[in-house]
Coordinates of C-alpha atoms in Angstrom, one line a residue:
X1 CA 0.1 -0.1 -0.2
X2 CA 1.3 3.5 -1.5
X3 CA 1.9 6.2 1.6
X4 CA -1.2 8.2 -0.4
X5 CA -3.7 5.1 0.1
X6 CA -6.8 5.5 2.0
X7 CA -6.5 4.1 5.6
X8 CA -9.6 1.5 5.8
X9 CA -11.2 1.6 9.2
X10 CA -12.8 -2.0 8.4
X11 CA -16.2 -0.4 9.0
X12 CA -18.5 -1.3 5.4
X13 CA -17.6 0.7 2.5
X14 CA -19.9 4.0 1.7
X15 CA -19.0 4.9 -2.3
X16 CA -23.0 5.0 -2.8
X17 CA -23.1 7.4 -0.5
X18 CA -20.3 9.1 -1.2
X19 CA -21.5 9.3 -4.8
X20 CA -24.9 10.4 -4.4
X21 CA -23.2 13.1 -2.3
X22 CA -21.3 14.5 -5.1
X23 CA -23.7 14.7 -8.0
X24 CA -25.8 16.8 -5.9
X25 CA -22.5 19.1 -4.2
X26 CA -22.0 20.0 -8.0
X27 CA -24.9 21.6 -9.6
X28 CA -25.1 23.4 -5.9
X29 CA -21.7 24.3 -5.9
X30 CA -21.6 25.9 -9.9
X31 CA -25.8 27.7 -8.7
X32 CA -24.2 29.1 -5.4
X33 CA -21.4 30.9 -8.1
X34 CA -23.8 31.7 -10.2
X35 CA -25.7 33.7 -7.2
X36 CA -22.5 34.8 -5.6
X37 CA -20.9 36.9 -9.2
X38 CA -24.6 37.7 -9.8
X39 CA -26.5 39.2 -7.2
X40 CA -29.4 39.3 -9.2
X41 CA -31.5 35.4 -7.9
X42 CA -33.4 35.5 -11.2
X43 CA -30.8 36.5 -14.0
X44 CA -28.5 33.9 -12.5
X45 CA -31.2 30.9 -12.2
X46 CA -31.6 32.3 -16.2
X47 CA -27.4 32.0 -17.0
X48 CA -27.4 28.8 -14.3
X49 CA -30.2 26.9 -16.5
X50 CA -28.7 28.7 -20.0
X51 CA -24.9 26.7 -18.9
X52 CA -26.5 22.9 -18.8
X53 CA -24.0 21.7 -20.9
X54 CA -21.3 23.2 -18.7
X55 CA -23.3 20.9 -15.8
X56 CA -23.6 18.0 -16.9
X57 CA -19.1 18.2 -18.3
X58 CA -19.3 18.9 -14.5
X59 CA -21.1 15.7 -13.5
X60 CA -18.8 14.2 -15.3
X61 CA -15.6 15.5 -14.9
X62 CA -15.3 15.6 -11.8
X63 CA -16.8 12.8 -10.1
X64 CA -13.9 11.4 -12.4
X65 CA -10.8 12.4 -11.5
X66 CA -12.8 12.5 -7.2
X67 CA -12.4 7.9 -8.2
X68 CA -9.2 8.5 -9.6
X69 CA -7.9 9.9 -6.4
X70 CA -9.1 7.8 -3.6
X71 CA -12.0 9.5 -3.0
X72 CA -14.5 6.9 -3.1
X73 CA -11.7 4.2 -2.2
X74 CA -13.0 4.4 1.9
X75 CA -13.6 6.5 5.0
X76 CA -11.1 8.5 5.9
X77 CA -10.6 8.4 9.9
X78 CA -10.2 11.8 10.7
X79 CA -8.3 14.6 9.0
X80 CA -4.5 14.5 8.0
X81 CA -2.7 16.4 5.9
X82 CA -2.6 13.9 3.5
X83 CA -6.6 13.7 3.0
X84 CA -6.4 17.3 3.1
X85 CA -3.4 16.9 0.5
X86 CA -5.9 14.1 -2.0
X87 CA -8.8 17.0 -1.5
X88 CA -6.8 19.2 -2.4
X89 CA -5.6 17.7 -5.5
X90 CA -8.7 16.5 -6.2
X91 CA -10.9 19.6 -6.7
X92 CA -8.0 21.7 -8.0
X93 CA -7.6 19.1 -10.9
X94 CA -10.8 18.4 -11.6
X95 CA -11.7 22.4 -12.1
X96 CA -9.4 23.0 -14.2
X97 CA -10.2 20.2 -16.8
X98 CA -14.0 21.8 -16.5
X99 CA -12.6 24.7 -16.9
X100 CA -10.9 23.6 -20.3
X101 CA -13.5 21.6 -21.5
X102 CA -16.0 24.6 -21.2
X103 CA -13.7 26.9 -22.8
X104 CA -12.9 25.0 -25.7
X105 CA -14.9 21.3 -26.0
X106 CA -18.2 24.0 -25.8
X107 CA -16.9 26.6 -27.8
X108 CA -16.0 23.6 -30.6
X109 CA -19.3 22.7 -30.4
X110 CA -21.1 26.0 -30.7
X111 CA -22.5 25.5 -27.2
X112 CA -22.9 27.8 -24.3
X113 CA -20.3 27.7 -22.3
X114 CA -19.7 29.7 -18.9
X115 CA -18.3 33.1 -19.9
X116 CA -17.3 34.4 -16.5
X117 CA -13.7 33.4 -15.2
X118 CA -15.3 34.7 -11.1
X119 CA -18.3 31.8 -11.3
X120 CA -15.1 29.6 -12.0
X121 CA -12.7 30.0 -9.3
X122 CA -15.8 30.4 -7.3
X123 CA -17.1 27.3 -8.5
X124 CA -13.7 25.6 -7.5
X125 CA -13.2 26.9 -4.0
X126 CA -17.3 25.7 -3.1
X127 CA -16.4 22.2 -4.8
X128 CA -13.6 22.3 -2.7
X129 CA -15.2 22.9 0.5
X130 CA -18.5 20.9 0.2
X131 CA -16.2 17.5 -1.0
X132 CA -13.9 17.6 2.6
X133 CA -17.3 18.8 4.1
X134 CA -19.3 15.8 3.1
X135 CA -16.2 13.8 4.0
X136 CA -16.4 15.1 7.8
X137 CA -20.0 14.3 7.9
X138 CA -20.3 11.4 6.7
X139 CA -17.7 10.1 9.4
X140 CA -19.7 11.8 11.6
X141 CA -22.3 10.0 11.3
X142 CA -20.9 6.8 11.1
X143 CA -19.1 7.9 14.5
X144 CA -22.3 9.0 16.5
X145 CA -23.6 5.7 15.1
X146 CA -20.4 3.2 16.0
X147 CA -21.2 5.4 19.8
X148 CA -24.3 3.6 20.5
X149 CA -23.4 0.1 20.2
X150 CA -23.0 -1.5 23.0
X151 CA -19.8 -4.1 22.6
X152 CA -18.0 -0.3 23.6
X153 CA -17.3 -1.9 26.6
X154 CA -14.6 -4.1 24.8
X155 CA -12.6 -0.5 24.4
X156 CA -9.7 -0.9 25.8
X157 CA -8.5 2.0 28.3
X158 CA -4.8 3.5 26.7
X159 CA -2.2 5.9 29.5
X160 CA -0.1 7.5 26.5
X161 CA 3.1 8.2 27.4
X162 CA 4.6 11.3 25.7
X163 CA 2.8 14.2 25.1
X164 CA 4.8 14.7 21.4
X165 CA 3.7 14.9 17.6
X166 CA 3.6 11.1 17.5
X167 CA 1.4 11.4 20.6
X168 CA -0.6 14.3 19.4
X169 CA -0.9 11.7 16.4
X170 CA -1.7 8.4 18.8
X171 CA -4.5 9.8 20.0
X172 CA -6.2 11.9 17.0
X173 CA -6.5 8.8 15.5
X174 CA -7.4 6.7 18.7
X175 CA -10.6 10.2 19.2
X176 CA -11.2 9.6 15.9
X177 CA -11.4 6.8 14.8
X178 CA -13.5 4.2 17.5
X179 CA -13.1 0.9 15.4
X180 CA -9.7 1.4 16.5
X181 CA -10.8 -0.1 20.2
X182 CA -8.7 1.9 22.0
X183 CA -9.3 5.0 24.3
X184 CA -6.6 7.7 25.3
X185 CA -7.6 8.1 29.2
X186 CA -3.8 10.3 29.8
X187 CA -0.7 11.6 28.8
X188 CA 2.8 10.9 30.4
X189 CA 5.5 13.8 29.8
X190 CA 8.4 14.3 31.7
X191 CA 8.5 18.2 30.1
X192 CA 7.1 19.7 33.3
X193 CA 5.4 22.8 30.6
X194 CA 3.4 20.0 29.2
X195 CA 1.5 19.2 32.5
X196 CA -1.6 20.2 33.0
X197 CA -2.0 21.2 28.7
X198 CA -4.7 18.7 27.1
X199 CA -4.2 17.2 23.4
X200 CA -7.2 16.9 21.7
X201 CA -9.2 16.6 25.1
X202 CA -7.2 14.3 26.9
X203 CA -4.9 15.5 29.6
X204 CA -1.4 15.6 30.2
X205 CA -1.3 14.1 33.8
X206 CA 2.7 13.6 35.4
X207 CA 5.6 12.2 34.8
X208 CA 7.2 8.7 34.5
X209 CA 8.1 8.0 37.5
X210 CA 4.5 8.7 38.2
X211 CA 3.1 5.9 36.1
X212 CA 2.5 3.5 38.8
X213 CA 0.1 6.0 40.8
X214 CA -1.6 6.9 37.2
X215 CA -2.3 4.0 36.3
X216 CA -4.2 3.2 39.0
X217 CA -6.0 6.3 38.7
X218 CA -6.9 6.9 35.2
X219 CA -7.9 2.2 35.2
X220 CA -5.2 1.8 32.3
X221 CA -5.1 -1.6 30.0
X222 CA -2.9 -0.7 27.9
X223 CA 0.6 1.8 27.7
X224 CA 1.6 3.6 24.0
X225 CA 4.9 4.9 24.0
X226 CA 4.7 7.9 21.7
X227 CA 9.2 9.0 22.1
X228 CA 9.9 8.5 19.0
X229 CA 12.1 11.3 18.1
X230 CA 13.9 10.7 21.9
X231 CA 17.3 9.7 21.6
X232 CA 17.9 5.8 22.4
X233 CA 19.7 6.3 26.2
X234 CA 16.0 8.5 26.5
X235 CA 13.6 5.7 25.2
X236 CA 15.5 2.7 26.9
X237 CA 15.3 5.0 30.0
X238 CA 11.3 4.9 29.2
X239 CA 10.6 1.8 28.2
X240 CA 13.0 0.6 31.4
X241 CA 10.3 2.3 33.8
X242 CA 7.0 0.9 31.6
X243 CA 8.7 -3.2 32.1
X244 CA 8.0 -2.7 35.5
X245 CA 4.9 -2.5 35.4
X246 CA 2.5 -5.2 35.0
X247 CA 1.1 -3.8 31.6
X248 CA 1.1 -4.6 28.2
X249 CA 3.7 -2.3 26.3
X250 CA 2.2 -0.4 22.4
X251 CA 5.2 2.0 21.1
X252 CA 4.7 3.9 17.6
X253 CA 7.0 2.5 15.4
X254 CA 8.9 5.9 13.8
X255 CA 8.9 9.5 12.5
X256 CA 8.0 8.3 9.0
X257 CA 4.4 7.2 9.8
X258 CA 4.0 10.9 11.4
X259 CA 5.3 12.8 8.6
X260 CA 2.9 10.7 6.3
X261 CA 0.4 10.9 7.8
X262 CA -0.1 6.5 7.4
X263 CA -0.7 5.6 11.5
X264 CA -2.9 3.0 12.0
X265 CA -3.3 0.8 14.9
X266 CA -2.3 -2.4 13.2
X267 CA 1.2 -0.5 13.6
X268 CA 2.1 0.2 17.4
X269 CA 4.1 -2.5 17.7
X270 CA 3.9 -5.0 20.8
X271 CA 7.1 -4.3 23.0
X272 CA 8.0 -7.7 24.6
X273 CA 10.5 -7.9 27.4
X274 CA 12.2 -10.8 28.9
X275 CA 9.2 -12.6 30.4
X276 CA 8.2 -12.8 33.7
X277 CA 8.7 -16.7 35.2
X278 CA 12.5 -16.4 33.2
X279 CA 13.4 -12.5 34.1
X280 CA 15.5 -11.6 36.5
X281 CA 12.3 -9.0 37.9
X282 CA 11.0 -11.9 39.2
X283 CA 13.1 -12.4 41.9
X284 CA 14.5 -16.2 40.2
X285 CA 18.4 -16.3 41.6
X286 CA 21.1 -15.6 39.2
X287 CA 22.7 -18.6 37.4
X288 CA 25.8 -19.4 39.1
X289 CA 29.2 -20.8 37.4
X290 CA 33.0 -22.2 38.6
X291 CA 34.5 -22.2 35.3
X292 CA 34.4 -20.7 32.5
X293 CA 35.9 -20.5 28.7
X294 CA 36.3 -17.3 26.9
X295 CA 37.0 -17.7 23.6
X296 CA 39.7 -14.6 22.1
X297 CA 40.1 -13.6 25.0
X298 CA 43.2 -12.1 25.5
X299 CA 41.9 -9.2 22.6
X300 CA 40.6 -5.3 23.4
X301 CA 37.1 -6.4 25.5
X302 CA 37.7 -10.2 25.6
X303 CA 41.3 -9.3 28.2
X304 CA 38.9 -6.8 29.9
X305 CA 35.7 -8.9 30.7
X306 CA 38.6 -11.8 31.8
X307 CA 40.1 -8.9 34.5
X308 CA 36.6 -8.1 34.9
X309 CA 35.0 -11.8 36.3
X310 CA 38.1 -13.1 38.3
X311 CA 38.3 -9.3 40.8
X312 CA 34.4 -9.7 41.2
X313 CA 33.8 -13.5 41.5
X314 CA 37.2 -15.0 44.1
X315 CA 35.5 -18.1 43.5
X316 CA 35.3 -18.2 39.0
X317 CA 38.2 -19.7 37.3
X318 CA 39.2 -18.5 33.5
X319 CA 39.9 -20.6 31.0
X320 CA 41.2 -18.1 28.1
X321 CA 41.7 -20.1 24.8
X322 CA 42.6 -17.5 22.0
X323 CA 44.9 -17.7 18.5
X324 CA 46.5 -15.2 19.3
X325 CA 46.4 -13.3 16.0
X326 CA 46.8 -9.7 15.7
X327 CA 44.7 -8.8 17.8
X328 CA 45.2 -11.1 20.1
X329 CA 47.6 -9.6 22.9
X330 CA 49.4 -12.0 26.2
X331 CA 50.3 -8.2 27.9
X332 CA 46.9 -8.1 28.0
X333 CA 46.8 -11.2 30.4
X334 CA 49.8 -9.5 33.0
X335 CA 49.5 -10.0 36.1
X336 CA 46.7 -12.4 36.1
X337 CA 48.5 -15.7 37.1
X338 CA 50.4 -14.0 40.0
X339 CA 46.9 -12.3 41.0
X340 CA 44.7 -15.2 40.4
X341 CA 46.9 -18.1 40.3
X342 CA 45.3 -21.3 39.7
X343 CA 42.3 -19.8 38.8
X344 CA 43.5 -18.3 35.3
X345 CA 44.6 -21.1 32.5
X346 CA 46.0 -19.8 29.3
X347 CA 45.2 -21.6 26.7
X348 CA 46.5 -20.9 22.8
X349 CA 44.0 -22.7 20.5
X350 CA 41.4 -21.6 17.2
X351 CA 38.6 -21.8 17.8
X352 CA 38.1 -23.4 14.2
X353 CA 40.3 -26.5 15.6
X354 CA 37.2 -29.0 16.7
X355 CA 39.4 -31.0 18.6
X356 CA 40.9 -29.1 21.0
X357 CA 38.7 -26.7 21.3
X358 CA 36.3 -30.7 22.7
X359 CA 39.9 -31.3 25.5
X360 CA 40.0 -27.9 26.4
X361 CA 36.2 -27.6 28.1
X362 CA 36.7 -31.9 29.4
X363 CA 39.7 -31.0 30.6
X364 CA 38.8 -28.2 32.2
X365 CA 35.5 -29.1 33.4
X366 CA 34.2 -25.9 31.6
X367 CA 30.5 -24.8 32.6
X368 CA 30.0 -22.6 30.1
X369 CA 31.6 -20.5 26.6
X370 CA 31.7 -16.3 26.8
X371 CA 32.8 -15.9 22.9
X372 CA 34.9 -13.1 22.4
X373 CA 36.8 -14.8 19.0
X374 CA 36.0 -13.2 16.1
X375 CA 37.7 -10.7 13.3
X376 CA 36.1 -7.7 13.4
X377 CA 37.3 -5.0 11.5
X378 CA 35.5 -3.4 8.8
X379 CA 38.9 -2.1 7.3
X380 CA 40.4 -5.4 7.2
X381 CA 36.5 -7.2 5.5
X382 CA 37.5 -5.2 2.2
X383 CA 40.9 -7.1 2.1
X384 CA 40.6 -10.7 3.3
X385 CA 36.5 -10.8 3.2
X386 CA 37.2 -15.0 3.4
X387 CA 39.0 -15.2 7.0
X388 CA 35.7 -13.3 8.8
X389 CA 33.7 -16.1 7.5
X390 CA 36.1 -18.6 8.7
X391 CA 36.6 -17.6 12.3
X392 CA 32.9 -15.7 12.8
X393 CA 31.1 -18.5 10.9
X394 CA 32.7 -21.6 11.3
X395 CA 34.2 -21.1 14.6
X396 CA 30.9 -20.2 16.1
X397 CA 29.6 -23.5 14.5
X398 CA 32.8 -25.2 16.9
X399 CA 31.3 -24.0 19.7
X400 CA 27.8 -24.0 19.2
X401 CA 28.3 -28.3 18.9
X402 CA 30.9 -28.4 22.2
X403 CA 28.6 -26.7 24.3
X404 CA 25.9 -28.6 22.7
X405 CA 27.7 -32.2 22.6
X406 CA 29.3 -31.5 26.1
X407 CA 26.0 -30.0 28.2
X408 CA 27.2 -27.2 28.6
X409 CA 24.7 -25.0 31.4
X410 CA 25.1 -21.8 28.7
X411 CA 26.7 -20.2 25.2
X412 CA 27.4 -16.5 25.3
X413 CA 28.4 -14.7 21.9
X414 CA 29.7 -11.6 22.0
X415 CA 28.3 -9.4 18.9
X416 CA 27.9 -6.2 18.1
X417 CA 25.0 -3.8 16.8
X418 CA 26.7 -3.9 13.5
X419 CA 24.7 -6.8 12.1
X420 CA 21.8 -4.4 11.6
X421 CA 23.1 -1.9 9.5
X422 CA 22.1 2.1 9.7
X423 CA 19.4 4.2 11.0
X424 CA 18.2 7.3 10.9
X425 CA 16.3 7.8 13.4
X426 CA 15.5 6.1 16.6
X427 CA 17.4 2.7 17.8
X428 CA 17.3 -0.5 16.7
X429 CA 15.9 -3.3 19.0
X430 CA 16.8 -6.6 19.7
X431 CA 13.5 -8.1 17.2
X432 CA 14.9 -6.0 14.3
X433 CA 16.1 -7.4 10.9
X434 CA 19.3 -7.8 10.5
X435 CA 20.3 -5.7 7.7
X436 CA 24.5 -5.9 7.5
X437 CA 26.5 -3.8 4.3
X438 CA 30.3 -4.6 5.2
X439 CA 31.3 -8.5 5.3
X440 CA 32.3 -8.5 8.8
X441 CA 28.8 -7.1 9.8
X442 CA 27.4 -10.1 7.5
X443 CA 29.9 -12.9 9.3
X444 CA 28.8 -11.8 12.6
X445 CA 25.4 -11.8 11.6
X446 CA 25.8 -14.7 10.1
X447 CA 27.1 -16.5 13.3
X448 CA 24.0 -14.4 15.3
X449 CA 21.6 -16.8 12.6
X450 CA 23.8 -20.1 13.7
X451 CA 23.5 -19.3 17.7
X452 CA 20.1 -18.4 17.4
X453 CA 18.9 -22.0 15.4
X454 CA 20.9 -24.8 17.5
X455 CA 18.8 -23.2 19.8
X456 CA 15.6 -23.3 18.5
X457 CA 16.7 -26.8 16.5
X458 CA 19.2 -28.3 18.9
X459 CA 17.8 -26.7 22.7
X460 CA 20.8 -25.7 22.9
X461 CA 21.0 -22.5 25.7
X462 CA 22.9 -19.4 24.3
X463 CA 22.3 -15.5 24.9
X464 CA 23.6 -13.0 22.4
X465 CA 24.9 -9.2 23.3
X466 CA 25.5 -7.1 20.6
X467 CA 28.1 -4.0 21.9
X468 CA 28.1 -0.6 20.1
X469 CA 31.5 0.5 19.7
X470 CA 33.8 -0.1 23.1
X471 CA 36.3 2.3 24.5
X472 CA 39.2 1.5 26.7
X473 CA 42.1 0.0 28.2
X474 CA 44.1 -2.4 25.4
X475 CA 42.5 -1.7 22.4
X476 CA 44.1 -2.7 19.2
X477 CA 45.5 0.4 17.7
X478 CA 43.3 0.2 14.6
X479 CA 39.8 0.7 16.1
X480 CA 39.1 4.8 15.9
X481 CA 39.5 5.6 19.2
X482 CA 42.7 4.1 19.1
X483 CA 44.3 4.6 16.1
X484 CA 43.1 8.8 16.4
X485 CA 44.5 9.2 20.0
X486 CA 48.2 7.3 18.8
X487 CA 48.7 9.4 15.8
X488 CA 48.3 12.7 17.2
X489 CA 51.0 11.5 20.2
X490 CA 53.2 10.1 16.8
X491 CA 52.8 13.5 15.4
X492 CA 50.1 12.0 12.5
X493 CA 47.8 13.5 10.6
X494 CA 44.1 11.8 12.1
X495 CA 42.6 10.2 9.2
X496 CA 39.1 10.8 8.8
X497 CA 36.3 9.2 6.6
X498 CA 34.1 11.1 4.4
X499 CA 31.7 14.3 5.5
X500 CA 32.5 13.1 8.8
X501 CA 29.4 12.9 10.1
X502 CA 29.2 9.0 10.3
X503 CA 27.7 7.9 14.4
X504 CA 28.5 6.1 16.8
X505 CA 27.7 4.8 20.2
X506 CA 30.2 4.9 21.8
X507 CA 30.5 3.1 25.7
X508 CA 33.3 2.4 28.4
X509 CA 34.1 -1.3 27.9
X510 CA 34.2 -2.0 31.9
X511 CA 30.2 -0.7 31.1
X512 CA 30.0 -3.6 28.1
X513 CA 31.8 -6.4 29.9
X514 CA 29.0 -5.6 33.1
X515 CA 26.6 -6.0 30.7
X516 CA 27.8 -8.4 29.5
X517 CA 28.5 -10.6 32.8
X518 CA 24.6 -10.0 33.4
X519 CA 23.3 -11.0 29.9
X520 CA 25.0 -14.5 31.5
X521 CA 23.9 -14.7 34.4
X522 CA 20.0 -13.5 34.2
X523 CA 19.0 -13.2 30.3
X524 CA 16.6 -16.1 29.0
X525 CA 17.2 -18.1 26.2
X526 CA 17.2 -17.6 23.3
X527 CA 17.4 -13.6 24.0
X528 CA 19.4 -11.2 22.2
X529 CA 19.9 -8.3 24.2
X530 CA 21.6 -5.3 22.8
X531 CA 24.6 -2.5 24.6
X532 CA 25.2 0.7 24.6
X533 CA 25.6 3.7 26.3
X534 CA 23.8 6.3 24.4
X535 CA 26.3 8.3 23.2
X536 CA 26.0 9.5 20.1
X537 CA 29.2 11.4 18.0
X538 CA 30.2 11.4 14.8
X539 CA 33.3 10.8 13.5
X540 CA 34.9 14.3 13.6
X541 CA 32.9 15.7 16.8
X542 CA 35.2 12.9 18.5
X543 CA 38.3 13.7 16.5
X544 CA 38.2 17.6 17.7
X545 CA 37.6 16.2 21.2
X546 CA 40.7 13.8 21.4
X547 CA 42.7 16.6 20.2
X548 CA 41.6 19.2 22.3
X549 CA 42.4 17.1 25.7
X550 CA 45.8 16.1 23.7
X551 CA 46.2 19.6 23.5
X552 CA 46.8 19.1 20.0
X553 CA 45.9 21.4 16.1
X554 CA 42.7 20.6 14.9
X555 CA 44.8 21.7 11.4
X556 CA 46.3 17.7 11.9
X557 CA 42.6 16.4 10.9
X558 CA 42.6 15.0 7.4
X559 CA 38.9 14.4 5.2
X560 CA 39.8 11.2 3.3
X561 CA 38.0 9.3 0.5
X562 CA 35.2 7.5 2.4
X563 CA 35.2 3.3 2.8
X564 CA 33.0 1.2 0.5
X565 CA 29.5 0.4 2.8
X566 CA 29.7 2.8 5.2
X567 CA 26.9 2.8 7.4
X568 CA 25.5 6.6 8.8
X569 CA 24.1 6.5 12.3
X570 CA 24.1 3.2 14.8
X571 CA 21.9 3.2 18.1
X572 CA 20.5 0.7 19.5
X573 CA 17.8 0.7 22.2
X574 CA 19.1 -1.2 25.5
X575 CA 15.9 -1.1 27.8
X576 CA 15.9 -4.7 27.6
X577 CA 19.1 -5.3 29.3
X578 CA 18.0 -2.4 31.7
X579 CA 15.1 -4.3 33.0
X580 CA 17.4 -7.1 34.0
X581 CA 19.6 -4.5 36.3
X582 CA 22.5 -2.9 34.1
X583 CA 23.5 0.5 34.0
X584 CA 25.8 2.7 32.2
X585 CA 28.5 3.9 35.4
X586 CA 30.8 6.6 32.7
X587 CA 29.4 8.9 30.7
X588 CA 31.1 9.9 27.4
X589 CA 33.7 12.4 28.4
X590 CA 34.8 10.3 31.6
X591 CA 35.2 7.3 28.9
X592 CA 36.8 9.5 26.7
X593 CA 39.3 10.8 29.1
X594 CA 39.8 8.2 31.4
X595 CA 40.3 5.9 27.8
X596 CA 42.6 8.4 26.4
X597 CA 45.0 8.6 30.1
X598 CA 45.7 5.2 29.7
X599 CA 47.7 5.5 26.6
X600 CA 49.4 8.4 27.8
X601 CA 50.3 5.9 30.5
X602 CA 50.7 3.2 28.8
X603 CA 53.1 4.0 25.5
X604 CA 55.2 1.3 25.8
X605 CA 52.8 -1.2 25.4
X606 CA 50.9 0.7 22.1
X607 CA 54.5 1.1 20.6
X608 CA 55.3 -2.9 20.8
X609 CA 52.0 -3.9 19.1
X610 CA 53.0 -1.2 16.1
X611 CA 54.7 -3.4 14.6
X612 CA 55.1 -4.3 10.9
X613 CA 52.1 -6.2 10.2
X614 CA 50.2 -3.7 11.3
X615 CA 52.5 -0.2 9.2
X616 CA 51.3 -3.1 6.6
X617 CA 47.7 -2.8 7.0
X618 CA 48.0 1.3 7.3
X619 CA 49.8 1.7 4.3
X620 CA 47.4 -0.4 2.6
X621 CA 44.2 1.4 4.7
X622 CA 45.8 5.0 4.5
X623 CA 48.6 5.9 2.3
X624 CA 47.4 6.7 -0.8
X625 CA 44.5 7.9 1.2
X626 CA 45.8 10.9 3.3
X627 CA 48.1 12.2 -0.1
X628 CA 44.8 12.8 -1.2
X629 CA 42.9 13.8 1.6
X630 CA 42.6 17.7 2.8
X631 CA 42.6 19.7 5.9
X632 CA 39.3 20.1 7.2
X633 CA 37.7 23.6 5.9
X634 CA 37.8 24.8 9.4
X635 CA 41.8 24.5 10.1
X636 CA 42.5 24.9 6.9
X637 CA 44.6 28.7 6.0
X638 CA 41.9 31.3 5.6

């Protein structure tokens, strides 16, 4: 259905009634035009009667255009921009065709035609008024008939969260079209400027903190969330508050429905949180593990996770299983043997080596696997996609098969927000489709689907986490934040792709690790959980912040050729993991400050890993781009 198609109400169609009304309204509009233009009544009536050929043309042309423009397709729910536009278009086009036929066709056949331009202009406006008024009247009659029906008791009382334009649209839809089965009983909004006001006769009652009291007061049956223009963090906070309430929740899909006026009740998406019987909110105890296998545990996020878990759980043993590729660094695990003794074990191995994976599980009595092992850099995936498929897909299969064979308690797949593709407005929820745009994200999405398939087909207890961009200690300097920091410290230019307007959500790695821990222990089998901070920032702004923190000039920024398939924006809704008890502890400024301080204090670490392999990649990826790049305009000489 196109965006301009009238919305069906579910009531019987009424084209015959509307056609009959139009066949009366068309001559009436023309008659009134003569009466207004020529003040003398008898003269007006004579002229009207004499112009019967023009009236016949009007009765032929105008209904045909109305039909072509869909004005007989259905009864309209409520006045909206698309409806007004459709009526205006049909009125103007039908009147113009009528005028053309009047001056050309009738004169050609030497028939009487309307010579007064004033009559024709008046007819245009009166016809438009009758056209809109007739439809409003028919809808009003149907609404009154519906209101008298005894089955109105089945309607649901709805509390709308968000006194926004989307909320306005939802309330208008419900008030004007009773067949939706919803009755708005109030608005809730955290902006105190809205409190006490009315929207379509529905009052703004209070803020989201008062939801439990307001639900009881209004005897609400459902909640409709209409905060589509909010940031992902604001949306998460709203959904987290709503998730604690024992009511169904529906979410307005997005801003596009507001702009097109195409919102209908079937588009209100049912929002599903972890079911009560399996959720942390029900009071169920956390799962406990004595022996974890952390694959890819020598990498950036994996090593931070190992440090976090061994520090938090004194009775936990972790076996780190890592191939030690370029991004896997044994130095990331320094100090753990001395600090934790035999609670920390390292095994060098490839997750694609099924025999070694299974023997490691059996030897150490592993209870659960947390899989960080992956090829993760988008730029490298454009050069050697086969390596990404091998590790991220086949390696995932090997681990899942081992989990199934050894009957482990849980398998957690650490994934990425990039599997969703880009989003222009709002934020992704876990049930959104996967729309990948690079070999890296495609391989991670394939791994996610394989994880889901093993759960559905074999009952393997799995969890998926999808994280946004992490920053913090021990990150290999191919990623944007350590690349910018170390390049600035070395006096090298900072390469910013394209116009620098692509947006990412940056979270501190410890927050990410805490979220993985919570999902591992409290998550529901078969579910995915988004993990992000809502700290959205464009690459150019990020480069400026890093240079400012280091006391370096913006002239170090180089705008370089964009990479293929660059996603413009990522954003995650994290309400689901927040409902399990996760909260963000590092805001962006603190996260970036702590990250920069770590690289300043650990220069020996990052200089050591900038080896021949690193510089080979750097040369292939950036050398030509930097030669052709331009100074950021704000830093260019004037």
